[in-house]
Structure formats: C-alpha cells, structure tokens
C-alpha cells in the first residue's frame, strides 16, 4: 500500500473502526479519552517506522537542551496518554537561581508567550523556550497538530492566536531575509506533510545557526559568563561609585560654594571615597559647580511651582534694587496657602531689569510668570513699595495688572509704610534729627578715607570692643536699619 493510500485508509475511517483497530493491539488499550488523539498515534507510528531519521546534528543538540528547560517527569505527567514513543530523560539538576528566574515569569500567560505575536518577543523568554500548550488543537481537512510532535522537535511551538506552528530558535535569532518566514512570521499549518516539512526545516543552515545562538545564550546565562553581562556589571559598579562620589560633591557645594577644592581636600582626610576619586574624577571645575547649583535651583523651583499650582490662587510681591555691579535686579516673592490654610512665602529669584519704568517692570512680571507656567489670572493680590513705577495710578505695575486681572488687589507694603512714617517722624523731632545728622557726618568722615578707617579699627581693638563697620544712612534701604 502506498503512503497516500495508507493515509487515506487511516483518516477516512470512522472513529469506531479506529478504536476497534487500536483495541486489537495487545500492547495498549484505547479509551474514549484517547479518540481525540488517534491521529497522533497514526502519525507517530508512521514516523517511527520511516526509513529516514531526524537530522542527527540538530536532534543531538536539542536532546542536550532538554535539561535546560524540560523536566521529563513533570512533562510526561502533563501530556495526554498517546502511543508509546522514545522519552528523553536527564539526570542533571537545574540550578536554584534558574528556577527562580523561571518562576518569576508567568508561564501560563499565553498572551505574552504566544509565538503569533512575532519574532521580536522570543528573546523575552530565553529560559522558558518554545511555547507548547496542551490544548485540543483545531482540525483542518481532517488533520490537526499533534501534541507529541513537541517531543520530537524541541524547537517546535504552537500559537493559540494564529493556530499555526512556529520555530522558537528561528524566532529568537530572527533576521529578515535569512530566516524562513513560514516558521517565524507567517506560521505553518499544512499538517498532512508537517513531519516532512519539519525535517526539512531543521536541516537548513539558518535553523542550525539559530539553534547554536540559542544554545550558547542559555549556557552563558546558566554559567553567568557572558562577557557583555560582566562588562555591564562592572559599568554598573563604576556608575554607582561615581554617583556616590557626586553626592559628596553636591553636599560640599551646598555646604560651601566657595573654596570647594580646599574643603574637598579637608574632607578627603576622613573620607576614603573622596580621597580615591579626587585625583582621577574630580567634578570640581567651576562650570560643573555652577551646573550643580543650577540643577539644585531648578529642582527647588519646580517643587515650589508645583505647590503654587496645587494651591491655584496666589499673590505676588516685587521690588527692585541695584546690586554691587550697578545692575537693576528685580526680586519676586509668591505667597500662597495649602489645603490646611498654612501661609507660605517663597522667594522665586532675581531678574535683571533693562528699565525701571512701569511698562518694563510689568512686561518682566508677565514674562516671568509664563516661564514658571503660572496663570496670571489666578493672581488675587499684589504688594509693592510706594514707588511711582509700582503703584502709579496711570502707568504703574499695579494699575496695568488690575486692567488684566481685576481680582488682583493691590496692597502697599506695610514695611515700607512703617519705614516712611519713621523717617518723617525723625525729621519732625529735633534731637532725633540732629542725632541722625551727626551719625551721617561721622560716616562720611571715617569711611571716605582708608587711613581714618584704619585708625577707627585700632581704637576699637584698644578699647576691647568688637570690630564693626559703619553703614550709610538710607531712608529706603533695609541694610542701614
């Protein structure tokens, strides 16, 4: 009987005849639960009687891999009763750490392991290997996928999504243009000639190459001797040390922005990490120090802005002053409350002003709030000093802001009001006015001459007094109070 006639004879018979034929065999007894798997028995019988065996090179390699991802006792217990076939057994125990890795992966999550998702996901399941579900396989033209093929082809896997067979090792080492798409992307489902196709596939050069890659990857993972992994661990160790060292640098910068090198030298006497890194990996250039300070500033500012946005409504306080470089610097303070109505006043920073007119200062305020991503319409209060550029009823900052945000109530700074009242009061009382006049004259007499300032310091030392320096009297500056 030819092979084609033999296949027709087996698969066109009714199930009762097949059961009766199987029951006549003295070696085994077929039950009702085995009727579904009769095709497996027939195909395996033909396969084991065939004259052409499996590819020896691929079979030996895959048999050796059975100790990596398969336990023969548990696998046999989970499989349905079918015809007796050669069983692969191993005596090599699996490492404990490998069991931990396997247990951390959801083996039953078919949606992740299913080969129908494509070849790119095969690398995620290196140790688990092929996806071989124990299900009732769908029938196509009276033929279906046989579960026992998994024993014969260790690389074989089945997709519950596409109802097709795939090659795990080829998916693992997938290369477009070189890997066979029928076993990596499209899948295979021509079951009548499946065994011949499987034998032909595993004999290809691309499959053998992919199998070698997978075997080496598993061995490297087991032996923990992967060069890339060792380099990665060394890199992570070096990165961890560098981060710890950078933390010490940041702490030092926060503690003392000046004289950083001298302070690091001092700290290296009792800090081995700084001592070992200071000469080779310094991070002490002034540009790095400035960058660290800038990053710290940005981090603090972002946290303040987050709190302001959480509160939604806020008030602003602005003032301008001339610094030592004769530059006009405008300061901004924002006042807000939390959900418990605790009041917070946060200093935002300084901005250099090109002009001190009401229009220029107002544009500076609007631009500043946009940079902070704060809505100007949420301003409910504004507080400035009594300068005309701030509180002018026609072109002042407060007037311009009220035109846009009517709810931004203007409040004249109480501190400035108190200071102006005290200045006017001191001018009205003659003894106080004369006292301030004498102090101003003394300041002009001593501080305008370096020699007289030196004599003033010597007199303080001889008298056992704490050395102090005189400050100029100013009606509108807090530094002279």
CSV table of C-alpha atoms in Angstrom, one decimal:
chain,number,residue,atom,x,y,z
A,1,UNK,CA,0.0,0.0,0.0
A,2,UNK,CA,1.4,3.4,-1.0
A,3,UNK,CA,1.9,6.2,1.5
A,4,UNK,CA,-1.0,8.1,0.1
A,5,UNK,CA,-3.3,5.1,0.2
A,6,UNK,CA,-2.2,4.4,3.7
A,7,UNK,CA,-3.0,7.9,4.9
A,8,UNK,CA,-6.5,7.8,3.2
A,9,UNK,CA,-7.1,4.4,4.8
A,10,UNK,CA,-6.4,5.7,8.3
A,11,UNK,CA,-8.0,9.1,8.2
A,12,UNK,CA,-11.2,8.3,6.2
A,13,UNK,CA,-12.3,5.6,8.6
A,14,UNK,CA,-14.9,6.2,11.2
A,15,UNK,CA,-13.7,6.7,14.8
A,16,UNK,CA,-15.3,3.4,15.9
A,17,UNK,CA,-13.3,1.5,13.4
A,18,UNK,CA,-10.2,3.2,14.5
A,19,UNK,CA,-10.9,2.5,18.2
A,20,UNK,CA,-11.6,-1.2,17.3
A,21,UNK,CA,-8.4,-1.4,15.4
A,22,UNK,CA,-6.5,0.1,18.2
A,23,UNK,CA,-8.1,-2.2,20.8
A,24,UNK,CA,-7.0,-5.2,18.8
A,25,UNK,CA,-3.3,-4.3,19.6
A,26,UNK,CA,-2.2,-6.3,22.6
A,27,UNK,CA,0.4,-3.6,23.7
A,28,UNK,CA,-2.1,-1.0,24.7
A,29,UNK,CA,-5.8,-0.2,25.4
A,30,UNK,CA,-7.5,2.8,23.9
A,31,UNK,CA,-10.2,4.6,25.9
A,32,UNK,CA,-12.7,7.2,24.9
A,33,UNK,CA,-10.5,10.0,26.1
A,34,UNK,CA,-7.9,8.8,23.5
A,35,UNK,CA,-10.1,9.0,20.5
A,36,UNK,CA,-9.2,12.7,20.0
A,37,UNK,CA,-5.5,11.8,19.8
A,38,UNK,CA,-5.8,8.9,17.4
A,39,UNK,CA,-4.2,10.9,14.6
A,40,UNK,CA,-1.2,11.3,16.9
A,41,UNK,CA,-0.8,7.6,17.2
A,42,UNK,CA,-1.0,7.0,13.5
A,43,UNK,CA,1.4,9.7,12.6
A,44,UNK,CA,3.9,8.6,15.2
A,45,UNK,CA,3.7,5.0,14.1
A,46,UNK,CA,4.4,6.0,10.5
A,47,UNK,CA,7.2,8.4,11.7
A,48,UNK,CA,9.0,5.8,13.8
A,49,UNK,CA,8.8,3.2,11.0
A,50,UNK,CA,10.1,5.6,8.4
A,51,UNK,CA,13.5,4.9,6.9
A,52,UNK,CA,14.8,8.5,7.2
A,53,UNK,CA,15.5,9.5,10.8
A,54,UNK,CA,15.7,13.0,12.2
A,55,UNK,CA,18.7,15.2,11.4
A,56,UNK,CA,21.4,13.8,13.8
A,57,UNK,CA,23.1,17.1,14.4
A,58,UNK,CA,20.0,19.0,15.3
A,59,UNK,CA,18.5,16.1,17.3
A,60,UNK,CA,21.6,15.7,19.5
A,61,UNK,CA,21.8,19.4,20.3
A,62,UNK,CA,18.1,19.7,21.1
A,63,UNK,CA,18.3,16.5,23.2
A,64,UNK,CA,21.0,18.0,25.2
A,65,UNK,CA,18.9,21.1,25.7
A,66,UNK,CA,16.2,19.1,27.4
A,67,UNK,CA,18.0,19.5,30.7
A,68,UNK,CA,17.7,23.3,30.3
A,69,UNK,CA,14.0,23.8,30.1
A,70,UNK,CA,12.3,20.4,30.5
A,71,UNK,CA,11.8,18.1,33.4
A,72,UNK,CA,10.9,14.7,32.0
A,73,UNK,CA,8.8,13.5,34.9
A,74,UNK,CA,6.6,16.6,35.1
A,75,UNK,CA,6.3,16.9,31.3
A,76,UNK,CA,5.1,13.3,30.9
A,77,UNK,CA,2.6,13.7,33.7
A,78,UNK,CA,1.0,16.7,32.0
A,79,UNK,CA,0.7,15.1,28.5
A,80,UNK,CA,-2.3,13.2,27.3
A,81,UNK,CA,-2.0,9.4,27.0
A,82,UNK,CA,-0.8,8.6,23.5
A,83,UNK,CA,1.3,6.0,21.7
A,84,UNK,CA,4.5,4.9,23.4
A,85,UNK,CA,7.4,6.9,22.0
A,86,UNK,CA,11.0,7.3,23.0
A,87,UNK,CA,11.3,9.6,26.1
A,88,UNK,CA,14.2,11.8,26.8
A,89,UNK,CA,15.4,11.7,30.4
A,90,UNK,CA,18.1,13.7,32.1
A,91,UNK,CA,19.9,13.5,35.4
A,92,UNK,CA,21.4,16.9,35.5
A,93,UNK,CA,19.7,19.1,38.2
A,94,UNK,CA,18.7,22.6,37.3
A,95,UNK,CA,20.4,25.4,39.3
A,96,UNK,CA,18.3,27.0,42.0
A,97,UNK,CA,18.8,30.5,40.6
A,98,UNK,CA,17.5,29.4,37.3
A,99,UNK,CA,14.3,28.1,38.9
A,100,UNK,CA,13.9,31.5,40.5
A,101,UNK,CA,14.2,33.2,37.1
A,102,UNK,CA,11.7,30.8,35.5
A,103,UNK,CA,9.2,31.2,38.4
A,104,UNK,CA,9.3,35.0,38.1
A,105,UNK,CA,7.9,34.7,34.5
A,106,UNK,CA,4.2,34.0,34.1
A,107,UNK,CA,4.3,30.7,32.3
A,108,UNK,CA,0.6,30.5,31.9
A,109,UNK,CA,0.3,33.9,30.3
A,110,UNK,CA,-0.3,32.7,26.7
A,111,UNK,CA,-0.9,36.3,25.5
A,112,UNK,CA,2.8,37.1,26.2
A,113,UNK,CA,4.5,33.9,25.2
A,114,UNK,CA,2.3,33.1,22.1
A,115,UNK,CA,4.6,32.9,19.1
A,116,UNK,CA,1.9,34.6,17.0
A,117,UNK,CA,3.0,37.9,18.5
A,118,UNK,CA,6.0,37.9,16.2
A,119,UNK,CA,9.7,37.0,16.4
A,120,UNK,CA,10.7,40.1,18.4
A,121,UNK,CA,9.2,38.7,21.7
A,122,UNK,CA,11.1,35.4,21.6
A,123,UNK,CA,14.2,36.9,23.4
A,124,UNK,CA,12.0,37.8,26.4
A,125,UNK,CA,11.5,34.0,27.1
A,126,UNK,CA,15.1,32.8,26.7
A,127,UNK,CA,15.0,30.2,29.5
A,128,UNK,CA,11.4,29.1,29.0
A,129,UNK,CA,12.0,28.1,25.4
A,130,UNK,CA,9.2,27.2,23.0
A,131,UNK,CA,5.6,27.8,23.8
A,132,UNK,CA,4.0,24.3,23.8
A,133,UNK,CA,0.4,24.4,25.0
A,134,UNK,CA,-1.5,21.3,25.9
A,135,UNK,CA,-4.9,22.0,24.2
A,136,UNK,CA,-7.3,20.5,21.8
A,137,UNK,CA,-5.8,21.5,18.5
A,138,UNK,CA,-8.2,22.7,15.7
A,139,UNK,CA,-8.8,20.3,12.8
A,140,UNK,CA,-8.1,21.4,9.2
A,141,UNK,CA,-9.2,19.0,6.4
A,142,UNK,CA,-9.5,16.2,9.0
A,143,UNK,CA,-5.9,16.7,10.2
A,144,UNK,CA,-4.7,18.6,13.2
A,145,UNK,CA,-1.5,19.4,15.0
A,146,UNK,CA,-0.2,16.6,17.2
A,147,UNK,CA,0.9,17.3,20.7
A,148,UNK,CA,3.6,14.6,20.6
A,149,UNK,CA,5.4,16.5,17.9
A,150,UNK,CA,6.7,18.6,20.7
A,151,UNK,CA,8.7,15.6,21.9
A,152,UNK,CA,10.2,15.0,18.5
A,153,UNK,CA,11.0,18.6,17.7
A,154,UNK,CA,12.1,20.5,20.8
A,155,UNK,CA,12.2,23.8,18.9
A,156,UNK,CA,8.5,23.5,17.8
A,157,UNK,CA,5.8,25.7,19.3
A,158,UNK,CA,2.1,26.3,18.6
A,159,UNK,CA,0.2,29.6,18.5
A,160,UNK,CA,-3.2,29.7,20.0
A,161,UNK,CA,-3.7,33.1,18.3
A,162,UNK,CA,-3.0,32.1,14.7
A,163,UNK,CA,-3.5,28.3,15.0
A,164,UNK,CA,-0.1,27.7,13.3
A,165,UNK,CA,3.2,26.2,14.2
A,166,UNK,CA,6.5,28.1,14.6
A,167,UNK,CA,10.2,27.5,15.3
A,168,UNK,CA,11.3,29.1,18.6
A,169,UNK,CA,15.0,29.2,17.9
A,170,UNK,CA,14.5,30.8,14.5
A,171,UNK,CA,12.2,33.4,16.1
A,172,UNK,CA,14.9,34.0,18.7
A,173,UNK,CA,17.6,34.6,16.1
A,174,UNK,CA,15.3,36.2,13.5
A,175,UNK,CA,16.9,38.0,10.7
A,176,UNK,CA,14.8,39.4,7.9
A,177,UNK,CA,15.8,37.9,4.6
A,178,UNK,CA,17.6,34.9,6.1
A,179,UNK,CA,15.1,33.3,8.5
A,180,UNK,CA,12.3,31.2,7.0
A,181,UNK,CA,9.1,33.3,7.3
A,182,UNK,CA,6.9,30.2,7.4
A,183,UNK,CA,8.3,29.3,10.9
A,184,UNK,CA,9.0,32.8,12.2
A,185,UNK,CA,6.4,35.3,11.0
A,186,UNK,CA,3.6,33.6,9.0
A,187,UNK,CA,3.4,30.2,10.7
A,188,UNK,CA,2.9,26.8,9.3
A,189,UNK,CA,-0.4,24.8,9.2
A,190,UNK,CA,-0.1,22.2,6.4
A,191,UNK,CA,-0.5,19.2,8.7
A,192,UNK,CA,-0.6,16.3,6.2
A,193,UNK,CA,3.0,17.0,5.2
A,194,UNK,CA,4.1,18.5,8.6
A,195,UNK,CA,6.7,15.9,9.5
A,196,UNK,CA,8.5,16.2,6.2
A,197,UNK,CA,8.4,19.9,6.4
A,198,UNK,CA,9.7,19.9,10.0
A,199,UNK,CA,12.6,17.6,9.0
A,200,UNK,CA,13.4,19.8,6.0
A,201,UNK,CA,13.3,23.0,8.1
A,202,UNK,CA,15.6,21.7,10.9
A,203,UNK,CA,18.2,20.6,8.4
A,204,UNK,CA,18.5,24.2,7.0
A,205,UNK,CA,21.6,26.2,7.7
A,206,UNK,CA,19.6,29.1,9.1
A,207,UNK,CA,17.9,26.9,11.6
A,208,UNK,CA,21.1,25.3,12.8
A,209,UNK,CA,22.7,28.7,13.2
A,210,UNK,CA,19.8,30.0,15.1
A,211,UNK,CA,19.8,26.9,17.3
A,212,UNK,CA,23.5,27.4,18.1
A,213,UNK,CA,22.8,31.0,19.1
A,214,UNK,CA,20.0,30.0,21.4
A,215,UNK,CA,22.1,27.1,23.0
A,216,UNK,CA,25.0,29.5,23.6
A,217,UNK,CA,22.7,32.2,25.1
A,218,UNK,CA,21.2,29.7,27.5
A,219,UNK,CA,24.6,28.3,28.5
A,220,UNK,CA,26.0,31.8,29.0
A,221,UNK,CA,23.1,32.6,31.2
A,222,UNK,CA,23.5,29.5,33.2
A,223,UNK,CA,27.2,29.8,33.6
A,224,UNK,CA,26.9,33.5,34.2
A,225,UNK,CA,30.0,34.1,32.0
A,226,UNK,CA,28.5,36.4,29.4
A,227,UNK,CA,31.2,39.0,28.6
A,228,UNK,CA,28.6,41.6,28.0
A,229,UNK,CA,27.0,40.9,31.3
A,230,UNK,CA,30.3,41.1,33.1
A,231,UNK,CA,31.0,44.4,31.4
A,232,UNK,CA,27.6,45.6,32.3
A,233,UNK,CA,28.1,44.7,36.0
A,234,UNK,CA,31.4,46.5,36.0
A,235,UNK,CA,29.8,49.5,34.4
A,236,UNK,CA,27.0,49.5,37.0
A,237,UNK,CA,29.5,49.2,39.8
A,238,UNK,CA,31.5,52.1,38.4
A,239,UNK,CA,28.4,54.2,37.9
A,240,UNK,CA,27.2,53.5,41.4
A,241,UNK,CA,30.6,54.7,42.8
A,242,UNK,CA,30.6,57.8,40.6
A,243,UNK,CA,27.1,58.6,41.8
A,244,UNK,CA,28.1,58.3,45.4
A,245,UNK,CA,31.1,60.5,44.8
A,246,UNK,CA,28.9,63.0,43.0
A,247,UNK,CA,26.6,63.1,46.0
A,248,UNK,CA,29.5,64.1,48.2
A,249,UNK,CA,30.4,66.8,45.7
A,250,UNK,CA,26.8,68.1,45.8
A,251,UNK,CA,26.8,68.1,49.6
A,252,UNK,CA,30.1,70.0,49.6
A,253,UNK,CA,28.7,72.5,47.1
A,254,UNK,CA,25.6,73.0,49.2
A,255,UNK,CA,27.7,73.5,52.3
A,256,UNK,CA,30.2,75.9,50.8
A,257,UNK,CA,30.0,77.2,47.3
A,258,UNK,CA,33.4,78.9,47.8
A,259,UNK,CA,36.7,77.3,48.4
A,260,UNK,CA,35.4,74.0,47.1
A,261,UNK,CA,38.8,72.4,46.4
A,262,UNK,CA,40.2,73.3,49.8
A,263,UNK,CA,37.1,71.8,51.5
A,264,UNK,CA,37.4,68.6,49.5
A,265,UNK,CA,41.0,68.2,50.4
A,266,UNK,CA,40.0,68.6,54.1
A,267,UNK,CA,37.2,66.1,53.8
A,268,UNK,CA,39.4,63.6,51.9
A,269,UNK,CA,41.3,63.1,55.2
A,270,UNK,CA,38.5,61.1,56.7
A,271,UNK,CA,36.5,60.1,53.6
A,272,UNK,CA,38.1,57.3,51.5
A,273,UNK,CA,35.7,57.7,48.6
A,274,UNK,CA,36.7,61.4,48.1
A,275,UNK,CA,40.3,60.5,48.6
A,276,UNK,CA,40.3,57.9,45.9
A,277,UNK,CA,38.3,59.9,43.4
A,278,UNK,CA,39.6,63.4,43.9
A,279,UNK,CA,42.7,63.0,41.6
A,280,UNK,CA,41.1,60.9,38.9
A,281,UNK,CA,37.5,62.0,38.7
A,282,UNK,CA,37.2,65.5,40.2
A,283,UNK,CA,34.0,67.1,39.1
A,284,UNK,CA,35.4,70.3,40.6
A,285,UNK,CA,35.6,72.6,37.6
A,286,UNK,CA,33.8,75.9,38.1
A,287,UNK,CA,31.4,75.1,35.3
A,288,UNK,CA,30.4,71.8,36.9
A,289,UNK,CA,29.9,73.6,40.3
A,290,UNK,CA,27.7,76.2,38.6
A,291,UNK,CA,25.8,73.5,36.8
A,292,UNK,CA,25.2,71.6,40.1
A,293,UNK,CA,24.0,74.8,41.7
A,294,UNK,CA,21.7,75.5,38.7
A,295,UNK,CA,20.2,72.0,38.8
A,296,UNK,CA,19.6,72.3,42.5
A,297,UNK,CA,17.9,75.7,41.9
A,298,UNK,CA,15.7,74.2,39.2
A,299,UNK,CA,14.7,71.3,41.4
A,300,UNK,CA,13.8,73.6,44.3
A,301,UNK,CA,12.0,76.0,41.9
A,302,UNK,CA,10.0,73.2,40.3
A,303,UNK,CA,8.8,72.0,43.7
A,304,UNK,CA,7.7,75.5,44.6
A,305,UNK,CA,5.8,75.9,41.3
A,306,UNK,CA,4.1,72.6,41.9
A,307,UNK,CA,2.9,73.7,45.3
A,308,UNK,CA,1.7,77.0,43.9
A,309,UNK,CA,-0.2,75.2,41.1
A,310,UNK,CA,-1.8,72.9,43.7
A,311,UNK,CA,-3.0,76.0,45.6
A,312,UNK,CA,-4.1,77.6,42.3
A,313,UNK,CA,-4.5,81.2,43.7
A,314,UNK,CA,-1.6,83.2,44.8
A,315,UNK,CA,-0.3,86.8,45.5
A,316,UNK,CA,2.9,88.4,44.2
A,317,UNK,CA,5.4,90.8,45.8
A,318,UNK,CA,8.0,92.6,43.7
A,319,UNK,CA,10.8,95.0,44.5
A,320,UNK,CA,13.9,96.3,42.7
A,321,UNK,CA,17.4,97.1,43.9
A,322,UNK,CA,20.8,97.9,42.4
A,323,UNK,CA,23.5,95.3,43.1
A,324,UNK,CA,27.2,95.8,43.6
A,325,UNK,CA,27.7,95.6,39.8
A,326,UNK,CA,25.3,98.6,39.4
A,327,UNK,CA,22.7,96.3,37.7
A,328,UNK,CA,19.0,96.7,38.4
A,329,UNK,CA,17.8,93.5,40.0
A,330,UNK,CA,14.1,92.7,40.4
A,331,UNK,CA,13.1,90.2,43.1
A,332,UNK,CA,9.9,88.2,43.1
A,333,UNK,CA,8.2,86.6,46.1
A,334,UNK,CA,5.0,84.5,45.7
A,335,UNK,CA,2.6,84.0,48.6
A,336,UNK,CA,0.1,81.1,48.8
A,337,UNK,CA,-1.7,78.7,51.1
A,338,UNK,CA,-2.1,74.9,51.2
A,339,UNK,CA,-5.3,73.0,51.8
A,340,UNK,CA,-4.9,73.5,55.6
A,341,UNK,CA,-4.6,77.3,55.0
A,342,UNK,CA,-1.0,77.4,56.1
A,343,UNK,CA,0.6,80.5,54.6
A,344,UNK,CA,3.8,80.2,52.6
A,345,UNK,CA,6.0,82.9,51.1
A,346,UNK,CA,8.5,81.6,48.6
A,347,UNK,CA,11.4,83.6,47.1
A,348,UNK,CA,11.5,82.8,43.3
A,349,UNK,CA,14.6,84.6,42.3
A,350,UNK,CA,16.2,87.7,40.7
A,351,UNK,CA,15.7,89.0,37.2
A,352,UNK,CA,17.8,91.8,35.7
A,353,UNK,CA,15.7,94.7,34.5
A,354,UNK,CA,16.6,96.7,31.5
A,355,UNK,CA,14.5,99.6,32.6
A,356,UNK,CA,12.6,100.6,35.8
A,357,UNK,CA,9.5,102.1,34.1
A,358,UNK,CA,6.1,100.7,35.0
A,359,UNK,CA,5.7,99.2,31.5
A,360,UNK,CA,9.1,97.5,31.5
A,361,UNK,CA,8.6,96.0,35.0
A,362,UNK,CA,5.1,94.8,34.1
A,363,UNK,CA,6.4,93.1,30.9
A,364,UNK,CA,9.1,91.5,33.1
A,365,UNK,CA,6.5,90.2,35.5
A,366,UNK,CA,4.3,88.7,32.8
A,367,UNK,CA,7.2,87.0,31.1
A,368,UNK,CA,8.5,85.7,34.4
A,369,UNK,CA,5.1,84.1,35.2
A,370,UNK,CA,4.9,82.5,31.8
A,371,UNK,CA,8.4,80.9,32.3
A,372,UNK,CA,7.1,79.5,35.5
A,373,UNK,CA,3.9,78.2,33.8
A,374,UNK,CA,1.7,80.1,36.2
A,375,UNK,CA,-1.6,81.5,35.1
A,376,UNK,CA,-1.7,85.3,35.6
A,377,UNK,CA,-5.5,85.2,36.0
A,378,UNK,CA,-5.0,83.3,39.3
A,379,UNK,CA,-3.4,86.3,41.0
A,380,UNK,CA,-5.5,87.6,43.8
A,381,UNK,CA,-3.1,90.1,45.4
A,382,UNK,CA,-0.2,92.3,44.6
A,383,UNK,CA,2.2,94.0,47.0
A,384,UNK,CA,4.8,96.7,46.1
A,385,UNK,CA,6.5,99.6,47.6
A,386,UNK,CA,5.4,103.2,47.1
A,387,UNK,CA,7.5,104.0,44.0
A,388,UNK,CA,5.5,105.6,41.2
A,389,UNK,CA,6.6,102.8,38.8
A,390,UNK,CA,4.9,100.3,41.0
A,391,UNK,CA,1.8,102.0,42.4
A,392,UNK,CA,1.2,104.7,39.8
A,393,UNK,CA,-2.5,105.2,39.2
A,394,UNK,CA,-2.0,105.6,35.4
A,395,UNK,CA,1.1,103.6,34.3
A,396,UNK,CA,2.2,101.7,37.4
A,397,UNK,CA,2.6,98.0,37.5
A,398,UNK,CA,-0.4,97.6,39.9
A,399,UNK,CA,-2.7,99.6,37.6
A,400,UNK,CA,-1.6,97.6,34.5
A,401,UNK,CA,-2.2,94.3,36.3
A,402,UNK,CA,-5.6,95.3,37.6
A,403,UNK,CA,-6.7,96.0,34.0
A,404,UNK,CA,-6.0,92.4,33.1
A,405,UNK,CA,-6.8,90.7,36.4
A,406,UNK,CA,-9.5,92.8,38.3
A,407,UNK,CA,-9.2,90.4,41.3
A,408,UNK,CA,-5.5,91.3,41.9
A,409,UNK,CA,-6.0,93.5,44.9
A,410,UNK,CA,-3.1,96.0,45.4
A,411,UNK,CA,-1.7,96.4,48.9
A,412,UNK,CA,1.0,99.0,49.7
A,413,UNK,CA,3.8,97.2,51.6
A,414,UNK,CA,3.3,97.7,55.3
A,415,UNK,CA,7.0,97.6,55.9
A,416,UNK,CA,7.7,100.4,53.5
A,417,UNK,CA,4.8,102.4,55.0
A,418,UNK,CA,6.2,102.0,58.5
A,419,UNK,CA,9.7,103.0,57.3
A,420,UNK,CA,8.4,106.2,55.6
A,421,UNK,CA,6.4,107.1,58.8
A,422,UNK,CA,9.5,106.7,61.0
A,423,UNK,CA,11.6,108.8,58.6
A,424,UNK,CA,9.1,111.6,58.6
A,425,UNK,CA,8.7,111.4,62.4
A,426,UNK,CA,12.5,111.6,62.9
A,427,UNK,CA,12.7,114.7,60.8
A,428,UNK,CA,9.9,116.3,62.9
A,429,UNK,CA,11.7,115.7,66.3
A,430,UNK,CA,14.8,118.0,66.6
A,431,UNK,CA,17.0,115.8,68.9
A,432,UNK,CA,16.5,112.7,66.7
A,433,UNK,CA,17.1,114.7,63.5
A,434,UNK,CA,20.4,116.1,65.0
A,435,UNK,CA,21.4,112.6,66.1
A,436,UNK,CA,21.0,111.2,62.6
A,437,UNK,CA,22.8,114.2,61.2
A,438,UNK,CA,25.8,113.5,63.5
A,439,UNK,CA,25.9,109.8,62.5
A,440,UNK,CA,25.8,110.7,58.8
A,441,UNK,CA,28.7,113.2,59.3
A,442,UNK,CA,30.8,110.5,61.2
A,443,UNK,CA,30.2,108.0,58.5
A,444,UNK,CA,31.4,110.5,55.8
A,445,UNK,CA,34.4,111.5,57.9
A,446,UNK,CA,35.6,107.9,58.6
A,447,UNK,CA,34.6,105.8,55.6
A,448,UNK,CA,35.7,108.2,52.8
A,449,UNK,CA,39.4,107.8,54.0
A,450,UNK,CA,41.2,104.5,54.3
A,451,UNK,CA,43.6,105.9,56.8
A,452,UNK,CA,40.9,107.2,59.1
A,453,UNK,CA,39.1,103.8,58.8
A,454,UNK,CA,42.3,102.1,60.0
A,455,UNK,CA,42.5,104.5,63.0
A,456,UNK,CA,38.9,103.7,63.8
A,457,UNK,CA,39.6,99.9,63.8
A,458,UNK,CA,42.7,100.4,66.0
A,459,UNK,CA,40.7,102.4,68.6
A,460,UNK,CA,38.1,99.6,68.8
A,461,UNK,CA,40.8,97.0,69.4
A,462,UNK,CA,42.5,99.1,72.1
A,463,UNK,CA,39.1,99.5,73.8
A,464,UNK,CA,38.4,95.8,73.6
A,465,UNK,CA,35.3,96.3,71.5
A,466,UNK,CA,34.0,94.0,68.8
A,467,UNK,CA,35.1,95.5,65.4
A,468,UNK,CA,32.2,97.0,63.5
A,469,UNK,CA,31.9,99.0,60.3
A,470,UNK,CA,29.7,102.0,59.8
A,471,UNK,CA,26.9,101.9,57.2
A,472,UNK,CA,25.5,104.8,55.3
A,473,UNK,CA,22.1,106.0,56.4
A,474,UNK,CA,19.4,105.5,53.8
A,475,UNK,CA,15.7,106.2,54.1
A,476,UNK,CA,14.6,103.4,51.7
A,477,UNK,CA,17.1,100.6,52.3
A,478,UNK,CA,16.8,97.9,54.9
A,479,UNK,CA,20.6,97.4,55.1
A,480,UNK,CA,21.0,100.6,57.2
A,481,UNK,CA,18.5,99.6,59.9
